[in-house]
C-alpha positions as semicolon CSV with decimal commas, in nm:
position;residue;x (nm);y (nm);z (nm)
1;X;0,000;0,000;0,000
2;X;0,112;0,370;-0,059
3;X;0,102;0,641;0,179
4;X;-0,214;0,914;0,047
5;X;-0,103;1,120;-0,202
6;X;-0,242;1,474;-0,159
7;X;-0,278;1,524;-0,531
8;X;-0,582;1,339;-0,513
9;X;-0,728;1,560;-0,269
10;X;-0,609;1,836;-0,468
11;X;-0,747;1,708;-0,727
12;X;-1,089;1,642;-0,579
13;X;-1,127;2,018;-0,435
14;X;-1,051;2,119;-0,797
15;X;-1,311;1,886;-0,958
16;X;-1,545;1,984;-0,674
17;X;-1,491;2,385;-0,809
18;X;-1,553;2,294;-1,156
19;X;-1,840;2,085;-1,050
20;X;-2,019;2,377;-0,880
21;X;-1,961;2,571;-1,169
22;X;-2,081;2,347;-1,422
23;X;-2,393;2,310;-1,206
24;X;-2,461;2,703;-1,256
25;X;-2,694;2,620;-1,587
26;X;-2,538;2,909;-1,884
27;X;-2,225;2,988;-1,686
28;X;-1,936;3,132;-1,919
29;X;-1,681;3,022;-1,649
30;X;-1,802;2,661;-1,764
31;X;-1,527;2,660;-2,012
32;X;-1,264;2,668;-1,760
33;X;-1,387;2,302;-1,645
34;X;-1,275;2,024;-1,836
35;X;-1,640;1,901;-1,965
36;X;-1,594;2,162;-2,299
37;X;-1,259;1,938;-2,383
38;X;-1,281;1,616;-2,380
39;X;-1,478;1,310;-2,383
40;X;-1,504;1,300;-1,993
41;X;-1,519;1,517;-1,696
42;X;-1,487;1,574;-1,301
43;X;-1,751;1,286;-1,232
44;X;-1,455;0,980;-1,388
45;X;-1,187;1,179;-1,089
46;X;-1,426;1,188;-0,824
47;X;-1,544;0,790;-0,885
48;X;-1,157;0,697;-0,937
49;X;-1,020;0,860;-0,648
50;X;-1,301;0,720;-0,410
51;X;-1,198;0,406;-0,508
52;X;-0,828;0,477;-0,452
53;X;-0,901;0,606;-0,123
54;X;-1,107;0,349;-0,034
55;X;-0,859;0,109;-0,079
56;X;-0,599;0,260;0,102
57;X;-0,805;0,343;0,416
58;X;-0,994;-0,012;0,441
59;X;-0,759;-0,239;0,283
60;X;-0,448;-0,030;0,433
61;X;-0,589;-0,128;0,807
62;X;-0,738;-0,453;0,729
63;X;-0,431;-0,644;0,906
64;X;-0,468;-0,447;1,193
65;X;-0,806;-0,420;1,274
66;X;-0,963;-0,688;1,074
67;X;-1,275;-0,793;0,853
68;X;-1,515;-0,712;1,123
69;X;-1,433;-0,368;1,184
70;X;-1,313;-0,291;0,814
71;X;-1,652;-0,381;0,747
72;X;-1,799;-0,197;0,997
73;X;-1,605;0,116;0,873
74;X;-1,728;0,091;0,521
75;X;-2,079;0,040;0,600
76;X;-2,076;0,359;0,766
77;X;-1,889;0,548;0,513
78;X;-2,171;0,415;0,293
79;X;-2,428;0,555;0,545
80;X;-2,280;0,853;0,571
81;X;-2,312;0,932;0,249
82;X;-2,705;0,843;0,220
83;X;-2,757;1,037;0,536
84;X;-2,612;1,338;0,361
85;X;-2,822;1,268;0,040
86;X;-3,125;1,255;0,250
87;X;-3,051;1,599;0,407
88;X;-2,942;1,730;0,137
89;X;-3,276;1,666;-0,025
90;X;-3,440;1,812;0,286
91;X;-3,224;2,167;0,276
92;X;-3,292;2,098;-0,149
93;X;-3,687;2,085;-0,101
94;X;-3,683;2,357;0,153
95;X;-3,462;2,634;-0,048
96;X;-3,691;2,545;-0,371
97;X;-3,968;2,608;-0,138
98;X;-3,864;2,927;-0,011
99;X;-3,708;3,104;-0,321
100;X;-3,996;2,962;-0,574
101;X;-4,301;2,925;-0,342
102;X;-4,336;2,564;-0,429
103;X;-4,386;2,675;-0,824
104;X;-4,119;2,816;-0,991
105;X;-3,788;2,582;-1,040
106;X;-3,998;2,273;-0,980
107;X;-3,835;2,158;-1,369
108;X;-3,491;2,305;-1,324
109;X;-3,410;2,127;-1,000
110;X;-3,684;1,803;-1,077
111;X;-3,813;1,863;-0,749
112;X;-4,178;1,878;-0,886
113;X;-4,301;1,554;-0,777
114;X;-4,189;1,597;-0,422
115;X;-4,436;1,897;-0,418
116;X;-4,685;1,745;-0,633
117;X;-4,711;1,423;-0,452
118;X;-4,458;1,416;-0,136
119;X;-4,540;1,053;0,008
120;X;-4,444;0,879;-0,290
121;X;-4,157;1,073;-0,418
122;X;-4,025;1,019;-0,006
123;X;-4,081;0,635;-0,018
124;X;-3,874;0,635;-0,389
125;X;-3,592;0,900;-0,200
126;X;-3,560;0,628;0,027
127;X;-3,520;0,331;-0,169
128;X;-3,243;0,490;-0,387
129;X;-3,465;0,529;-0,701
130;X;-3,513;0,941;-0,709
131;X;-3,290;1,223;-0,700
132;X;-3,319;1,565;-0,744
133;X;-3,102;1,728;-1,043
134;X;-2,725;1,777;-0,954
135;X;-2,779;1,491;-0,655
136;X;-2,757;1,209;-0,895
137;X;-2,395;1,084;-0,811
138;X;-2,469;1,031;-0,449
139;X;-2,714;0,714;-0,485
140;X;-2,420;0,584;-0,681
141;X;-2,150;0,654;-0,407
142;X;-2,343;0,526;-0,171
143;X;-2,438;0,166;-0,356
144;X;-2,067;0,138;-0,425
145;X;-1,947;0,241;-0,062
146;X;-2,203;-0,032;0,102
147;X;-2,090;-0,263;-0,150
148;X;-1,706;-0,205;-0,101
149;X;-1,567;-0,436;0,167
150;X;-1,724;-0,721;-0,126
151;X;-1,449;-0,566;-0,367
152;X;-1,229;-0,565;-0,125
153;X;-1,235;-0,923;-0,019
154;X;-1,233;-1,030;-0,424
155;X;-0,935;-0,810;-0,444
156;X;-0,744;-0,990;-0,222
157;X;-0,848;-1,327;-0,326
158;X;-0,745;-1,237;-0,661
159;X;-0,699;-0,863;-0,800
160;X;-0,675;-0,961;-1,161
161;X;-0,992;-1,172;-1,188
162;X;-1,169;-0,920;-0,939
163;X;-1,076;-0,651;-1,213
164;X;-1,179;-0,850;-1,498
165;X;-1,493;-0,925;-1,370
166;X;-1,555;-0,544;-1,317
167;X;-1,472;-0,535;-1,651
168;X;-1,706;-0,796;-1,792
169;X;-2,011;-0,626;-1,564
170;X;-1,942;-0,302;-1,732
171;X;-1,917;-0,523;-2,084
172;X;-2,290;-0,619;-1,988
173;X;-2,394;-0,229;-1,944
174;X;-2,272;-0,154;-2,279
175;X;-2,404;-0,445;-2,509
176;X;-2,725;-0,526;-2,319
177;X;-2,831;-0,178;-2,130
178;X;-2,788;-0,350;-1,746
179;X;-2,920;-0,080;-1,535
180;X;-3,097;0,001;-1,191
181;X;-3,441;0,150;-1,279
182;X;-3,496;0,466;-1,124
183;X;-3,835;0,650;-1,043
184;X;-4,066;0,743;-1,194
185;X;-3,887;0,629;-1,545
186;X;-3,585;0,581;-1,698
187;X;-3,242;0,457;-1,479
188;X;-3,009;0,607;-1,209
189;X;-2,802;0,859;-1,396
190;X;-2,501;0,717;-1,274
191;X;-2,553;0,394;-1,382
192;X;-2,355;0,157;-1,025
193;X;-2,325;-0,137;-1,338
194;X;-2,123;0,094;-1,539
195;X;-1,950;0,294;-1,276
196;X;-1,848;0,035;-1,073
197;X;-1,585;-0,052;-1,275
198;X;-1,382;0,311;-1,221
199;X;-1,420;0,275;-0,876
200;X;-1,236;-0,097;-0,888
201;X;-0,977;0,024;-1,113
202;X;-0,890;0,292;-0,857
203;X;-0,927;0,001;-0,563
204;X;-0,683;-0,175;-0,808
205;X;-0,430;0,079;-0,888
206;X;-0,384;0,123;-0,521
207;X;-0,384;-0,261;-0,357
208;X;-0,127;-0,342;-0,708
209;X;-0,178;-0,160;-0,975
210;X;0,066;0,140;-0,873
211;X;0,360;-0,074;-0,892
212;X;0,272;-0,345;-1,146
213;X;0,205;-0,039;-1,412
214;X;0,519;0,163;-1,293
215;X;0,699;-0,003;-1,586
216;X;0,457;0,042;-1,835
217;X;0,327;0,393;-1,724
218;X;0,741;0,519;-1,839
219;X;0,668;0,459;-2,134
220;X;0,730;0,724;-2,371
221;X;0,540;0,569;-2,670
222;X;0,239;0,527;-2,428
223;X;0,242;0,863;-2,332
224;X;0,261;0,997;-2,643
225;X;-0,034;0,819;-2,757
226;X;-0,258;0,964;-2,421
227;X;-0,188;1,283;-2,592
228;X;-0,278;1,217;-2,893
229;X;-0,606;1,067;-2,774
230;X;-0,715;1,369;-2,547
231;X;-0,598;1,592;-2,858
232;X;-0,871;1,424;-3,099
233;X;-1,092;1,453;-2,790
234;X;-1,045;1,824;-2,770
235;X;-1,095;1,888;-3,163
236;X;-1,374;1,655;-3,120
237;X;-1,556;1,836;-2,852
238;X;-1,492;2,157;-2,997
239;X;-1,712;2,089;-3,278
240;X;-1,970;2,041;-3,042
241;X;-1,992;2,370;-2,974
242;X;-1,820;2,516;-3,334
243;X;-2,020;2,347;-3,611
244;X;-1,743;2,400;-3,917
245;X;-1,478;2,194;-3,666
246;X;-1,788;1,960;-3,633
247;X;-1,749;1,895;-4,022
248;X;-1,385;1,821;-3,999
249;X;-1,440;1,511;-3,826
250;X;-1,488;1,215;-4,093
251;X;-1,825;1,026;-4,071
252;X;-1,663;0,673;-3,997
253;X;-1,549;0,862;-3,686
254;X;-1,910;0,986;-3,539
255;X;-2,022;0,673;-3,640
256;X;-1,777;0,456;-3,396
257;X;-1,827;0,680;-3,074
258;X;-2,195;0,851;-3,086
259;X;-2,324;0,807;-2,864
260;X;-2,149;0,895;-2,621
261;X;-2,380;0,811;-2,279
262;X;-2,237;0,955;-1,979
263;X;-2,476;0,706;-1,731
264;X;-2,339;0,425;-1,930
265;X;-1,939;0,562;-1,902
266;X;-1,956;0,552;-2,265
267;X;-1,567;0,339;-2,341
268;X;-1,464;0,662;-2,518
269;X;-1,510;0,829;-2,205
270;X;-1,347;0,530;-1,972
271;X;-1,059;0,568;-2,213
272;X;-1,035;0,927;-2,201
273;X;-1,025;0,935;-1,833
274;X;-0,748;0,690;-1,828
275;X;-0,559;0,889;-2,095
276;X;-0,587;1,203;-1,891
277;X;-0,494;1,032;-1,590
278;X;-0,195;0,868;-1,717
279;X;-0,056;1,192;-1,843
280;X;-0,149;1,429;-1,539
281;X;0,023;1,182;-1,303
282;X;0,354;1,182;-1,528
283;X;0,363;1,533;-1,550
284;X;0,307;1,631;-1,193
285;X;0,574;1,537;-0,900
286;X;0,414;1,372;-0,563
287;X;0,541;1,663;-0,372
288;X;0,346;2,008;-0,497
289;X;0,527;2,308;-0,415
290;X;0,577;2,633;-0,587
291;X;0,389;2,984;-0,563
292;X;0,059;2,848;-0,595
293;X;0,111;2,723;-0,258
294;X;-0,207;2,890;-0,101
295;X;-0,426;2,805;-0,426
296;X;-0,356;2,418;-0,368
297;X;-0,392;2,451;0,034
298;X;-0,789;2,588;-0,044
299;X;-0,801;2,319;-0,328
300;X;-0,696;1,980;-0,098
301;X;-0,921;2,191;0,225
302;X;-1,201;2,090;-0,014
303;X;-1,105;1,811;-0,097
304;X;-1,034;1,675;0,239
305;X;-1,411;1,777;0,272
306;X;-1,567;1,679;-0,015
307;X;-1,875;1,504;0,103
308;X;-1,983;1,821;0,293
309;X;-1,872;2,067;0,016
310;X;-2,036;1,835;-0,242
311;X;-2,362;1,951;-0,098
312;X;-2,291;2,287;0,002
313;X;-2,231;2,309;-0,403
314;X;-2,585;2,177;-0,495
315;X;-2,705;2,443;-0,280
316;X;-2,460;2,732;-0,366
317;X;-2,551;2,617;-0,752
318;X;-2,892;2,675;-0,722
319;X;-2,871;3,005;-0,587
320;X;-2,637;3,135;-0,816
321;X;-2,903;3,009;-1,062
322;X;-3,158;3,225;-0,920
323;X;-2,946;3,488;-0,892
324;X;-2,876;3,489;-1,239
325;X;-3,228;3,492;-1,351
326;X;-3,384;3,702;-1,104
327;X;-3,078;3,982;-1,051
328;X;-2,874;3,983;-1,379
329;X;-2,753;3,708;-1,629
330;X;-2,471;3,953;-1,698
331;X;-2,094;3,800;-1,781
332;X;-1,983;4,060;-1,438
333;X;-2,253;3,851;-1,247
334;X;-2,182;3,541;-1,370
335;X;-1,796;3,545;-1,226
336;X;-1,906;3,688;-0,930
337;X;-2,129;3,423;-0,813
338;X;-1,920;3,183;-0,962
339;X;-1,595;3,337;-0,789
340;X;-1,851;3,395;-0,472
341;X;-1,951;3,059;-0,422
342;X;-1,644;2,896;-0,487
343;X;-1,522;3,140;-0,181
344;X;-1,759;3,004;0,059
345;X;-1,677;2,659;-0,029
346;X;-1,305;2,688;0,075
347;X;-1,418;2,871;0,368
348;X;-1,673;2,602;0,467
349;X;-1,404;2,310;0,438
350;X;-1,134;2,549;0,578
351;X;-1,390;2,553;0,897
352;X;-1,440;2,198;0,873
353;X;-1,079;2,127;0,892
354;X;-1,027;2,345;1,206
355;X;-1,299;2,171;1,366
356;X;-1,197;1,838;1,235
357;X;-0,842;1,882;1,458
358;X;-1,082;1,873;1,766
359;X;-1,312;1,587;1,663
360;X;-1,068;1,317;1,491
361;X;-1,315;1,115;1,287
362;X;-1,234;0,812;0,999
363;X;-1,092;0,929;0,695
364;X;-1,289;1,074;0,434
365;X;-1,340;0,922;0,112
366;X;-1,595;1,053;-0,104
């Protein structure tokens, strides 16, 4: 096992910033994040890393403190995390409430059949089947926290064949649409079949995978190919949003990635994930130091955080949203509730932190 690497909580606060921002619907900041340029975006890091971290909390201490308690530990974690769905929904509901009277927003945020019909749409909160918009991704952290110390005992039986089975389940999302319905239609937008198998390749890469890749992961020809894949990405995605870049790309092309279904982690945007991976940790040391010293503190604060600020961003999101229709849609207003809210997130997990040194709890993972 390898001691935690604070890239990936730097990492994490980062994706947690451009998450935020991408949440703030007709936000010009939105093409600072990295959905605009490639095939993938923050949702691949956050899955990977809570896989990575699982691993080395749970399977780091599983010698010491054994199955029982390791068990014990993730089940919580798990817990945790639907606990804070749940009152997230609660603070959601209420906020809607408040700001749109039960009327307005009710399509923006999907929270229209909690006022329409509240008993059901509280029984189908419950049972994992309905989320509100921009909540999505914690059913799905949740299933695959619960289901963790599972993983974890496969992976130490055998970490290739727990791998390729991960594999083969996401094999059976893509060529026969395995899902977990979700309420009132349709599936969870995070699809756990599908998703599940970023989260056990981050498991893996920590139990093994960090040392039995170190040899392939020099490569130069390997790396040169990442970059050449995230480059056809970026032209790719570009035309997306400039139609004569769209015509550039040749037909057999479109024809062999569209579509691209992020609840299904569409392999184009597994492999472009991997490919960005692969080439940010080449290019960055383990040891992050330089004048943007204070701009990475605020970024791993979040991170260290990120349940908590995960929420507070749903929240912050939404205002900004109303803020933007109701005050002024303006590009000034737009980087000022952008800038704002990204402020009160660093503050919030700064505060956290402090009051974390007084309270030592179990690591956190999401």
């Amino acid at each position: 096992m390898r001691p935690r690497d604070l890239r990936l909580d730097a990492c994490r606060g980062l994706a947690l910033w451009f998450i935020f921002i991408d949440h703030v619907p007709d936000n010009v900041l939105s093409w600072l994040t990295l959905r605009n340029y490639g095939f993938s975006d923050t949702g691949e890091w956050f899955v990977f890393i809570s896989g990575y971290t699982c691993m080395l909390a749970y399977g780091g201490g599983l010698q010491q403190q054994g199955w029982r308690t390791t068990t014990v530990r993730a089940l919580r974690r798990g817990w945790e995390i639907y606990a804070a769905f749940l009152v997230l929904l609660i603070a959601y509901f209420a906020l809607v409430w408040v700001i749109g009277g039960g009327v307005r927003y009710l399509d923006e945020t999907n929270t229209g059949f909690f006022f329409h019909d509240p008993g059901r749409t509280i029984a189908h909160v419950l049972a994992l089947q309905f989320a509100p918009v921009n909540t999505d991704i914690l059913l799905t952290f949740s299933i695959l926290h619960l289901t963790f110390p599972f993983i974890l005992y496969a992976m130490i039986r055998s970490a290739t064949i727990t791998l390729a089975s991960s594999f083969l389940i996401y094999l059976m999302v893509q060529l026969f649409d395995w899902h977990v319905p979700a309420w009132p239609t349709g599936e969870l937008y995070f699809n756990p079949f599908a998703w599940q198998l970023l989260f056990v390749i981050g498991g893996w890469y920590a139990y093994e995978g960090t040392d039995r890749l170190q040899p392939i992961l020099q490569s130069r020809v390997l790396l040169a190919l990442a970059i050449a894949y995230l480059a056809a990405g970026l032209f790719i995605t570009l035309g997306w949003h400039f139609k004569p870049l769209e015509q550039l790309v040749p037909a057999q092309v479109t024809q062999l990635i569209y579509p691209i279904y992020k609840s299904h982690l569409a392999p184009v945007r597994l492999l472009h994930f991997l490919s960005l991976a692969f080439v940010v940790s080449r290019l960055t040391p383990r040891e992050w130091h330089g004048r943007i010293r204070p701009l990475m503190m605020a970024m791993i604060r979040c991170g260290e955080n990120s349940l908590s600020i995960y929420c507070l961003g749903v929240l912050l999101a939404f205002m900004a949203h109303v803020i933007l229709i109701d005050v002024s849609g303006s590009l000034v207003m737009q980087i000022v509730v952008s800038l704002g809210g990204i402020a009160v997130m660093v503050l919030a997990a700064t505060l956290l932190t402090w009051e974390a040194q007084f309270d030592r709890r179990g690591p956190r993972l999401f």
